[in-house]
Amino acid sequence: MQPEEPKKITIRPVRVEDAEAIWEISRQAGVIETIMTLPSERLGQRSRQLQDLTPDDHYFVAEVENRVAGLAGLTVGQGRTRHSGYIFLFVGAAFQGMGVGTRLLETLIDLADNWLLLKRVELTVMAGNERARRLYEKAGFVVEGHLKFSVISQGEIKDEWLMARYH
């Protein structure tokens, strides 16, 4: 029996029409626990968020076999933080471990380094999410701090790691 070929991952800018697929992914077990979405988020809220993106918001989706598999975004700082940006990313449960997160992160780093000339890119990761932490560390992010009692998830107040990458 032949091993299954790796699936082709396509990265493209997000479209408002992606709202439903992104909304569904953000509600999945294995995803919602690690991102800032609430179970009560409505599809209309997600659609409005995508409609209201500014020129400083750079969002991309990953597609696998024409299905949205994940979302990543970079928001450029304002004023005296214009040299920095904040990123996030999440990948659908069925697509985790396939390289989707890596491809999305590479896209954001290329944009930050080569198109926006950002000096600093930061993010937060729920403490204990070792898989995400390893992904970011492989891309050059370092833990700068530990945010105590930072976010509520699954009935607990949890800590977050503040991570950053410098260019």
JSON list of N, CA and C in Angstrom, two decimals, residues 11 19 21 23 26 32 39 59 64 66 68 73 76 78 80-81 102-104 130-131 137 145-146 148 153 156 164:
[
{"chain": "A", "resi": 11, "resn": "ILE", "atom": "N", "xyz": [-2.34, 29.12, 0.19]},
{"chain": "A", "resi": 11, "resn": "ILE", "atom": "CA", "xyz": [-2.51, 30.28, 1.07]},
{"chain": "A", "resi": 11, "resn": "ILE", "atom": "C", "xyz": [-2.98, 31.44, 0.21]},
{"chain": "A", "resi": 19, "resn": "ALA", "atom": "N", "xyz": [-16.28, 33.68, 5.80]},
{"chain": "A", "resi": 19, "resn": "ALA", "atom": "CA", "xyz": [-16.73, 33.86, 7.19]},
{"chain": "A", "resi": 19, "resn": "ALA", "atom": "C", "xyz": [-17.35, 32.60, 7.77]},
{"chain": "A", "resi": 21, "resn": "ALA", "atom": "N", "xyz": [-16.99, 29.36, 6.97]},
{"chain": "A", "resi": 21, "resn": "ALA", "atom": "CA", "xyz": [-16.00, 28.30, 7.19]},
{"chain": "A", "resi": 21, "resn": "ALA", "atom": "C", "xyz": [-15.10, 28.64, 8.38]},
{"chain": "A", "resi": 23, "resn": "TRP", "atom": "N", "xyz": [-15.85, 30.65, 10.90]},
{"chain": "A", "resi": 23, "resn": "TRP", "atom": "CA", "xyz": [-16.72, 30.58, 12.09]},
{"chain": "A", "resi": 23, "resn": "TRP", "atom": "C", "xyz": [-16.86, 29.13, 12.55]},
{"chain": "A", "resi": 26, "resn": "SER", "atom": "N", "xyz": [-13.58, 27.92, 14.12]},
{"chain": "A", "resi": 26, "resn": "SER", "atom": "CA", "xyz": [-13.31, 28.54, 15.42]},
{"chain": "A", "resi": 26, "resn": "SER", "atom": "C", "xyz": [-14.14, 27.93, 16.54]},
{"chain": "A", "resi": 32, "resn": "ILE", "atom": "N", "xyz": [-11.32, 25.91, 19.70]},
{"chain": "A", "resi": 32, "resn": "ILE", "atom": "CA", "xyz": [-11.92, 26.96, 20.52]},
{"chain": "A", "resi": 32, "resn": "ILE", "atom": "C", "xyz": [-11.24, 27.12, 21.88]},
{"chain": "A", "resi": 39, "resn": "PRO", "atom": "N", "xyz": [-18.08, 30.63, 22.64]},
{"chain": "A", "resi": 39, "resn": "PRO", "atom": "CA", "xyz": [-19.07, 29.76, 22.01]},
{"chain": "A", "resi": 39, "resn": "PRO", "atom": "C", "xyz": [-20.30, 30.51, 21.51]},
{"chain": "A", "resi": 59, "resn": "TYR", "atom": "N", "xyz": [-5.03, 39.39, 6.71]},
{"chain": "A", "resi": 59, "resn": "TYR", "atom": "CA", "xyz": [-5.55, 38.06, 7.06]},
{"chain": "A", "resi": 59, "resn": "TYR", "atom": "C", "xyz": [-5.41, 37.14, 5.85]},
{"chain": "A", "resi": 64, "resn": "VAL", "atom": "N", "xyz": [-7.12, 23.53, 1.79]},
{"chain": "A", "resi": 64, "resn": "VAL", "atom": "CA", "xyz": [-6.71, 22.17, 1.46]},
{"chain": "A", "resi": 64, "resn": "VAL", "atom": "C", "xyz": [-7.88, 21.55, 0.72]},
{"chain": "A", "resi": 66, "resn": "ASN", "atom": "N", "xyz": [-9.65, 22.75, -1.63]},
{"chain": "A", "resi": 66, "resn": "ASN", "atom": "CA", "xyz": [-10.69, 23.78, -1.77]},
{"chain": "A", "resi": 66, "resn": "ASN", "atom": "C", "xyz": [-11.54, 23.98, -0.53]},
{"chain": "A", "resi": 68, "resn": "VAL", "atom": "N", "xyz": [-11.49, 25.67, 3.40]},
{"chain": "A", "resi": 68, "resn": "VAL", "atom": "CA", "xyz": [-10.75, 26.52, 4.31]},
{"chain": "A", "resi": 68, "resn": "VAL", "atom": "C", "xyz": [-10.29, 25.66, 5.48]},
{"chain": "A", "resi": 73, "resn": "GLY", "atom": "N", "xyz": [-3.62, 35.96, 10.89]},
{"chain": "A", "resi": 73, "resn": "GLY", "atom": "CA", "xyz": [-3.66, 37.39, 10.66]},
{"chain": "A", "resi": 73, "resn": "GLY", "atom": "C", "xyz": [-2.52, 38.12, 11.33]},
{"chain": "A", "resi": 76, "resn": "VAL", "atom": "N", "xyz": [-0.76, 45.46, 12.02]},
{"chain": "A", "resi": 76, "resn": "VAL", "atom": "CA", "xyz": [0.36, 46.37, 12.20]},
{"chain": "A", "resi": 76, "resn": "VAL", "atom": "C", "xyz": [0.02, 47.38, 13.28]},
{"chain": "A", "resi": 78, "resn": "GLN", "atom": "N", "xyz": [0.12, 50.94, 15.51]},
{"chain": "A", "resi": 78, "resn": "GLN", "atom": "CA", "xyz": [-0.18, 52.32, 15.14]},
{"chain": "A", "resi": 78, "resn": "GLN", "atom": "C", "xyz": [0.80, 53.27, 15.81]},
{"chain": "A", "resi": 80, "resn": "ARG", "atom": "N", "xyz": [3.55, 55.08, 17.44]},
{"chain": "A", "resi": 80, "resn": "ARG", "atom": "CA", "xyz": [4.90, 54.74, 17.86]},
{"chain": "A", "resi": 80, "resn": "ARG", "atom": "C", "xyz": [5.18, 53.24, 17.89]},
{"chain": "A", "resi": 81, "resn": "THR", "atom": "N", "xyz": [4.16, 52.43, 17.62]},
{"chain": "A", "resi": 81, "resn": "THR", "atom": "CA", "xyz": [4.38, 50.98, 17.51]},
{"chain": "A", "resi": 81, "resn": "THR", "atom": "C", "xyz": [4.25, 50.51, 16.06]},
{"chain": "A", "resi": 102, "resn": "THR", "atom": "N", "xyz": [2.27, 25.92, 9.81]},
{"chain": "A", "resi": 102, "resn": "THR", "atom": "CA", "xyz": [3.60, 26.34, 9.37]},
{"chain": "A", "resi": 102, "resn": "THR", "atom": "C", "xyz": [3.50, 27.22, 8.14]},
{"chain": "A", "resi": 103, "resn": "ARG", "atom": "N", "xyz": [2.71, 26.82, 7.17]},
{"chain": "A", "resi": 103, "resn": "ARG", "atom": "CA", "xyz": [2.57, 27.60, 5.93]},
{"chain": "A", "resi": 103, "resn": "ARG", "atom": "C", "xyz": [1.94, 28.96, 6.21]},
{"chain": "A", "resi": 104, "resn": "LEU", "atom": "N", "xyz": [0.93, 29.00, 7.05]},
{"chain": "A", "resi": 104, "resn": "LEU", "atom": "CA", "xyz": [0.31, 30.28, 7.40]},
{"chain": "A", "resi": 104, "resn": "LEU", "atom": "C", "xyz": [1.32, 31.19, 8.11]},
{"chain": "A", "resi": 130, "resn": "GLU", "atom": "N", "xyz": [1.78, 23.36, 24.06]},
{"chain": "A", "resi": 130, "resn": "GLU", "atom": "CA", "xyz": [3.16, 23.11, 23.65]},
{"chain": "A", "resi": 130, "resn": "GLU", "atom": "C", "xyz": [3.31, 22.98, 22.13]},
{"chain": "A", "resi": 131, "resn": "ARG", "atom": "N", "xyz": [2.30, 22.45, 21.48]},
{"chain": "A", "resi": 131, "resn": "ARG", "atom": "CA", "xyz": [2.38, 22.29, 20.03]},
{"chain": "A", "resi": 131, "resn": "ARG", "atom": "C", "xyz": [2.51, 23.66, 19.36]},
{"chain": "A", "resi": 137, "resn": "GLU", "atom": "N", "xyz": [8.44, 28.78, 18.14]},
{"chain": "A", "resi": 137, "resn": "GLU", "atom": "CA", "xyz": [9.88, 28.75, 18.43]},
{"chain": "A", "resi": 137, "resn": "GLU", "atom": "C", "xyz": [10.69, 28.34, 17.19]},
{"chain": "A", "resi": 145, "resn": "GLY", "atom": "N", "xyz": [7.57, 36.63, 28.20]},
{"chain": "A", "resi": 145, "resn": "GLY", "atom": "CA", "xyz": [6.95, 36.74, 29.51]},
{"chain": "A", "resi": 145, "resn": "GLY", "atom": "C", "xyz": [5.84, 35.74, 29.70]},
{"chain": "A", "resi": 146, "resn": "HIS", "atom": "N", "xyz": [5.37, 35.70, 30.93]},
{"chain": "A", "resi": 146, "resn": "HIS", "atom": "CA", "xyz": [4.32, 34.79, 31.35]},
{"chain": "A", "resi": 146, "resn": "HIS", "atom": "C", "xyz": [3.19, 35.66, 31.92]},
{"chain": "A", "resi": 148, "resn": "LYS", "atom": "N", "xyz": [0.06, 35.94, 33.89]},
{"chain": "A", "resi": 148, "resn": "LYS", "atom": "CA", "xyz": [-0.69, 35.18, 34.89]},
{"chain": "A", "resi": 148, "resn": "LYS", "atom": "C", "xyz": [-2.17, 35.53, 34.84]},
{"chain": "A", "resi": 153, "resn": "SER", "atom": "N", "xyz": [-10.73, 29.86, 29.89]},
{"chain": "A", "resi": 153, "resn": "SER", "atom": "CA", "xyz": [-10.93, 28.79, 28.92]},
{"chain": "A", "resi": 153, "resn": "SER", "atom": "C", "xyz": [-11.39, 27.54, 29.65]},
{"chain": "A", "resi": 156, "resn": "GLU", "atom": "N", "xyz": [-11.78, 27.63, 33.52]},
{"chain": "A", "resi": 156, "resn": "GLU", "atom": "CA", "xyz": [-10.61, 27.97, 34.33]},
{"chain": "A", "resi": 156, "resn": "GLU", "atom": "C", "xyz": [-10.03, 29.29, 33.85]},
{"chain": "A", "resi": 164, "resn": "ALA", "atom": "N", "xyz": [7.65, 36.77, 21.07]},
{"chain": "A", "resi": 164, "resn": "ALA", "atom": "CA", "xyz": [7.96, 37.75, 20.04]},
{"chain": "A", "resi": 164, "resn": "ALA", "atom": "C", "xyz": [9.12, 37.26, 19.18]}
]
